[in-house]
Amino acid sequence: MYESWKEDPKSVHASWDAYFRNVEGGAAPGQAYQAPPAAFGAAGVPGVLPVATISEHLKVQLLIRSYQTRGHNIADLDPLGINSADLDDTIPPELELSFYGFGERDLDKEFVLPPTTFIGGEKPSLTLREILHRLK
């Protein structure tokens, strides 16, 4: 490819042209690479979410994980009332919405579900209310 470039710089992709020009200019091969310019500035990148939104989504993921690991603590393990054992009915704090800073105002917010859970079925996102319903 280098030989082709030497004969005709336009015979290679523009990124290789820039690389070979830098090498010819004395740059070490490891430092001759130049990343192509970004199509968007940092503020204009499509799909970038505010930090607060990302934080809320991470908290929902933690809530889902807490139900996966501690949900048995609030499950009705004796629905027929046959067992007379004194089961602890304390709700672990990590299964409470307030533990993550959520309240009633957040129940109708929609959250993207993590790929590690299947509670959404075919839906990629659910409201917090529906997430809790499905977890319980």
PDB file of C-alpha atoms in Angstrom:
ATOM      1  CA  MET A   1       0.000   0.000   0.000  1.00  0.00           C
ATOM      2  CA  TYR A   2       2.892   2.316   0.802  1.00  0.00           C
ATOM      3  CA  GLU A   3       4.335   1.752  -2.649  1.00  0.00           C
ATOM      4  CA  SER A   4       0.974   2.536  -4.243  1.00  0.00           C
ATOM      5  CA  TRP A   5       0.766   5.712  -2.179  1.00  0.00           C
ATOM      6  CA  LYS A   6       4.244   6.793  -3.254  1.00  0.00           C
ATOM      7  CA  GLU A   7       3.198   6.471  -6.878  1.00  0.00           C
ATOM      8  CA  ASP A   8      -0.199   8.127  -6.415  1.00  0.00           C
ATOM      9  CA  PRO A   9      -1.318   9.419  -2.967  1.00  0.00           C
ATOM     10  CA  LYS A  10      -4.946   9.435  -4.128  1.00  0.00           C
ATOM     11  CA  SER A  11      -4.824   5.672  -4.729  1.00  0.00           C
ATOM     12  CA  VAL A  12      -5.256   5.019  -0.987  1.00  0.00           C
ATOM     13  CA  HIS A  13      -7.884   6.106   1.517  1.00  0.00           C
ATOM     14  CA  ALA A  14      -7.474   9.630   2.902  1.00  0.00           C
ATOM     15  CA  SER A  15      -6.617   8.268   6.362  1.00  0.00           C
ATOM     16  CA  TRP A  16      -3.718   6.284   4.905  1.00  0.00           C
ATOM     17  CA  ASP A  17      -2.615   9.319   2.921  1.00  0.00           C
ATOM     18  CA  ALA A  18      -2.445  11.345   6.162  1.00  0.00           C
ATOM     19  CA  TYR A  19      -0.568   8.522   7.898  1.00  0.00           C
ATOM     20  CA  PHE A  20       2.026   8.154   5.138  1.00  0.00           C
ATOM     21  CA  ARG A  21       2.493  11.946   4.956  1.00  0.00           C
ATOM     22  CA  ASN A  22       3.182  12.032   8.686  1.00  0.00           C
ATOM     23  CA  VAL A  23       5.676   9.162   8.441  1.00  0.00           C
ATOM     24  CA  GLU A  24       7.410  10.895   5.535  1.00  0.00           C
ATOM     25  CA  GLY A  25       7.506  14.052   7.669  1.00  0.00           C
ATOM     26  CA  GLY A  26       9.502  12.239  10.356  1.00  0.00           C
ATOM     27  CA  ALA A  27       6.788  11.061  12.740  1.00  0.00           C
ATOM     28  CA  ALA A  28       7.291   7.661  14.331  1.00  0.00           C
ATOM     29  CA  PRO A  29       4.872   5.061  12.904  1.00  0.00           C
ATOM     30  CA  GLY A  30       3.090   4.779  16.269  1.00  0.00           C
ATOM     31  CA  GLN A  31       2.511   8.531  16.337  1.00  0.00           C
ATOM     32  CA  ALA A  32       1.739   9.102  12.667  1.00  0.00           C
ATOM     33  CA  TYR A  33      -1.899   8.047  12.926  1.00  0.00           C
ATOM     34  CA  GLN A  34      -4.462  10.846  12.987  1.00  0.00           C
ATOM     35  CA  ALA A  35      -8.023  10.124  13.973  1.00  0.00           C
ATOM     36  CA  PRO A  36     -10.507  11.427  11.423  1.00  0.00           C
ATOM     37  CA  PRO A  37     -12.374  14.544  12.534  1.00  0.00           C
ATOM     38  CA  ALA A  38     -15.609  13.902  14.398  1.00  0.00           C
ATOM     39  CA  ALA A  39     -18.782  14.383  12.445  1.00  0.00           C
ATOM     40  CA  PHE A  40     -20.331  16.228  15.394  1.00  0.00           C
ATOM     41  CA  GLY A  41     -18.985  18.439  18.150  1.00  0.00           C
ATOM     42  CA  ALA A  42     -19.261  17.052  21.670  1.00  0.00           C
ATOM     43  CA  ALA A  43     -22.453  19.024  22.323  1.00  0.00           C
ATOM     44  CA  GLY A  44     -24.068  17.903  19.088  1.00  0.00           C
ATOM     45  CA  VAL A  45     -23.573  14.161  19.355  1.00  0.00           C
ATOM     46  CA  PRO A  46     -26.944  12.516  18.843  1.00  0.00           C
ATOM     47  CA  GLY A  47     -28.080  10.247  21.645  1.00  0.00           C
ATOM     48  CA  VAL A  48     -26.022  11.819  24.446  1.00  0.00           C
ATOM     49  CA  LEU A  49     -28.117  12.014  27.616  1.00  0.00           C
ATOM     50  CA  PRO A  50     -27.771  14.356  30.590  1.00  0.00           C
ATOM     51  CA  VAL A  51     -25.863  12.932  33.568  1.00  0.00           C
ATOM     52  CA  ALA A  52     -29.014  12.974  35.736  1.00  0.00           C
ATOM     53  CA  THR A  53     -30.860  10.773  33.232  1.00  0.00           C
ATOM     54  CA  ILE A  54     -27.977   8.319  33.052  1.00  0.00           C
ATOM     55  CA  SER A  55     -27.792   8.239  36.847  1.00  0.00           C
ATOM     56  CA  GLU A  56     -31.518   7.476  37.119  1.00  0.00           C
ATOM     57  CA  HIS A  57     -31.208   4.630  34.615  1.00  0.00           C
ATOM     58  CA  LEU A  58     -28.300   3.167  36.567  1.00  0.00           C
ATOM     59  CA  LYS A  59     -30.368   3.344  39.752  1.00  0.00           C
ATOM     60  CA  VAL A  60     -33.185   1.447  38.020  1.00  0.00           C
ATOM     61  CA  GLN A  61     -30.664  -1.215  37.021  1.00  0.00           C
ATOM     62  CA  LEU A  62     -29.545  -1.457  40.657  1.00  0.00           C
ATOM     63  CA  LEU A  63     -33.176  -1.746  41.772  1.00  0.00           C
ATOM     64  CA  ILE A  64     -33.769  -4.567  39.286  1.00  0.00           C
ATOM     65  CA  ARG A  65     -30.630  -6.347  40.483  1.00  0.00           C
ATOM     66  CA  SER A  66     -31.713  -5.947  44.112  1.00  0.00           C
ATOM     67  CA  TYR A  67     -35.012  -7.663  43.336  1.00  0.00           C
ATOM     68  CA  GLN A  68     -33.098 -10.444  41.605  1.00  0.00           C
ATOM     69  CA  THR A  69     -30.938 -11.018  44.673  1.00  0.00           C
ATOM     70  CA  ARG A  70     -33.205  -9.999  47.576  1.00  0.00           C
ATOM     71  CA  GLY A  71     -36.740 -10.282  46.200  1.00  0.00           C
ATOM     72  CA  HIS A  72     -37.305 -13.500  48.110  1.00  0.00           C
ATOM     73  CA  ASN A  73     -37.273 -11.416  51.299  1.00  0.00           C
ATOM     74  CA  ILE A  74     -40.621  -9.855  50.399  1.00  0.00           C
ATOM     75  CA  ALA A  75     -42.144 -12.775  48.512  1.00  0.00           C
ATOM     76  CA  ASP A  76     -45.098 -14.609  50.026  1.00  0.00           C
ATOM     77  CA  LEU A  77     -43.306 -17.879  50.705  1.00  0.00           C
ATOM     78  CA  ASP A  78     -46.306 -19.443  52.436  1.00  0.00           C
ATOM     79  CA  PRO A  79     -49.407 -18.383  50.473  1.00  0.00           C
ATOM     80  CA  LEU A  80     -51.544 -21.125  52.054  1.00  0.00           C
ATOM     81  CA  GLY A  81     -50.493 -20.290  55.608  1.00  0.00           C
ATOM     82  CA  ILE A  82     -49.412 -23.870  56.264  1.00  0.00           C
ATOM     83  CA  ASN A  83     -46.021 -23.072  57.722  1.00  0.00           C
ATOM     84  CA  SER A  84     -46.154 -21.757  61.257  1.00  0.00           C
ATOM     85  CA  ALA A  85     -42.544 -20.576  61.228  1.00  0.00           C
ATOM     86  CA  ASP A  86     -41.981 -16.966  62.155  1.00  0.00           C
ATOM     87  CA  LEU A  87     -40.710 -15.570  58.862  1.00  0.00           C
ATOM     88  CA  ASP A  88     -38.970 -12.206  58.958  1.00  0.00           C
ATOM     89  CA  ASP A  89     -41.180  -9.713  57.148  1.00  0.00           C
ATOM     90  CA  THR A  90     -38.663  -6.874  57.169  1.00  0.00           C
ATOM     91  CA  ILE A  91     -38.293  -5.274  53.748  1.00  0.00           C
ATOM     92  CA  PRO A  92     -34.623  -4.834  52.811  1.00  0.00           C
ATOM     93  CA  PRO A  93     -33.887  -1.127  52.241  1.00  0.00           C
ATOM     94  CA  GLU A  94     -32.523  -1.741  48.746  1.00  0.00           C
ATOM     95  CA  LEU A  95     -35.982  -2.903  47.655  1.00  0.00           C
ATOM     96  CA  GLU A  96     -37.466   0.493  48.560  1.00  0.00           C
ATOM     97  CA  LEU A  97     -37.724   3.213  45.902  1.00  0.00           C
ATOM     98  CA  SER A  98     -36.493   5.832  48.367  1.00  0.00           C
ATOM     99  CA  PHE A  99     -33.189   3.952  48.703  1.00  0.00           C
ATOM    100  CA  TYR A 100     -32.427   5.064  45.131  1.00  0.00           C
ATOM    101  CA  GLY A 101     -33.898   8.539  45.486  1.00  0.00           C
ATOM    102  CA  PHE A 102     -37.116   7.668  43.640  1.00  0.00           C
ATOM    103  CA  GLY A 103     -40.597   8.630  44.778  1.00  0.00           C
ATOM    104  CA  GLU A 104     -44.195   8.685  43.579  1.00  0.00           C
ATOM    105  CA  ARG A 105     -43.279  11.394  41.039  1.00  0.00           C
ATOM    106  CA  ASP A 106     -40.979   8.925  39.240  1.00  0.00           C
ATOM    107  CA  LEU A 107     -43.408   6.018  38.850  1.00  0.00           C
ATOM    108  CA  ASP A 108     -44.582   7.095  35.400  1.00  0.00           C
ATOM    109  CA  LYS A 109     -41.121   7.888  34.016  1.00  0.00           C
ATOM    110  CA  GLU A 110     -39.989   5.523  31.288  1.00  0.00           C
ATOM    111  CA  PHE A 111     -36.638   3.780  31.664  1.00  0.00           C
ATOM    112  CA  VAL A 112     -34.592   1.798  29.170  1.00  0.00           C
ATOM    113  CA  LEU A 113     -34.165  -1.729  30.476  1.00  0.00           C
ATOM    114  CA  PRO A 114     -30.688  -3.213  30.811  1.00  0.00           C
ATOM    115  CA  PRO A 115     -29.860  -6.032  28.401  1.00  0.00           C
ATOM    116  CA  THR A 116     -29.229  -8.319  31.390  1.00  0.00           C
ATOM    117  CA  THR A 117     -32.923  -8.555  32.261  1.00  0.00           C
ATOM    118  CA  PHE A 118     -35.861  -9.948  30.370  1.00  0.00           C
ATOM    119  CA  ILE A 119     -38.698  -8.384  32.363  1.00  0.00           C
ATOM    120  CA  GLY A 120     -39.612  -6.156  29.429  1.00  0.00           C
ATOM    121  CA  GLY A 121     -40.273  -8.991  27.022  1.00  0.00           C
ATOM    122  CA  GLU A 122     -40.098  -7.381  23.579  1.00  0.00           C
ATOM    123  CA  LYS A 123     -40.268  -3.858  25.030  1.00  0.00           C
ATOM    124  CA  PRO A 124     -36.916  -2.065  25.364  1.00  0.00           C
ATOM    125  CA  SER A 125     -38.278   0.284  28.046  1.00  0.00           C
ATOM    126  CA  LEU A 126     -40.985   0.410  30.713  1.00  0.00           C
ATOM    127  CA  THR A 127     -42.274   2.887  33.272  1.00  0.00           C
ATOM    128  CA  LEU A 128     -40.883   2.521  36.768  1.00  0.00           C
ATOM    129  CA  ARG A 129     -44.393   1.537  37.908  1.00  0.00           C
ATOM    130  CA  GLU A 130     -44.482  -1.356  35.409  1.00  0.00           C
ATOM    131  CA  ILE A 131     -40.915  -2.387  36.260  1.00  0.00           C
ATOM    132  CA  LEU A 132     -41.875  -2.659  39.947  1.00  0.00           C
ATOM    133  CA  HIS A 133     -45.068  -4.550  39.093  1.00  0.00           C
ATOM    134  CA  ARG A 134     -43.142  -7.092  37.037  1.00  0.00           C
ATOM    135  CA  LEU A 135     -40.402  -7.438  39.631  1.00  0.00           C
ATOM    136  CA  LYS A 136     -42.917  -8.114  42.392  1.00  0.00           C
TER     137      LYS A 136
END
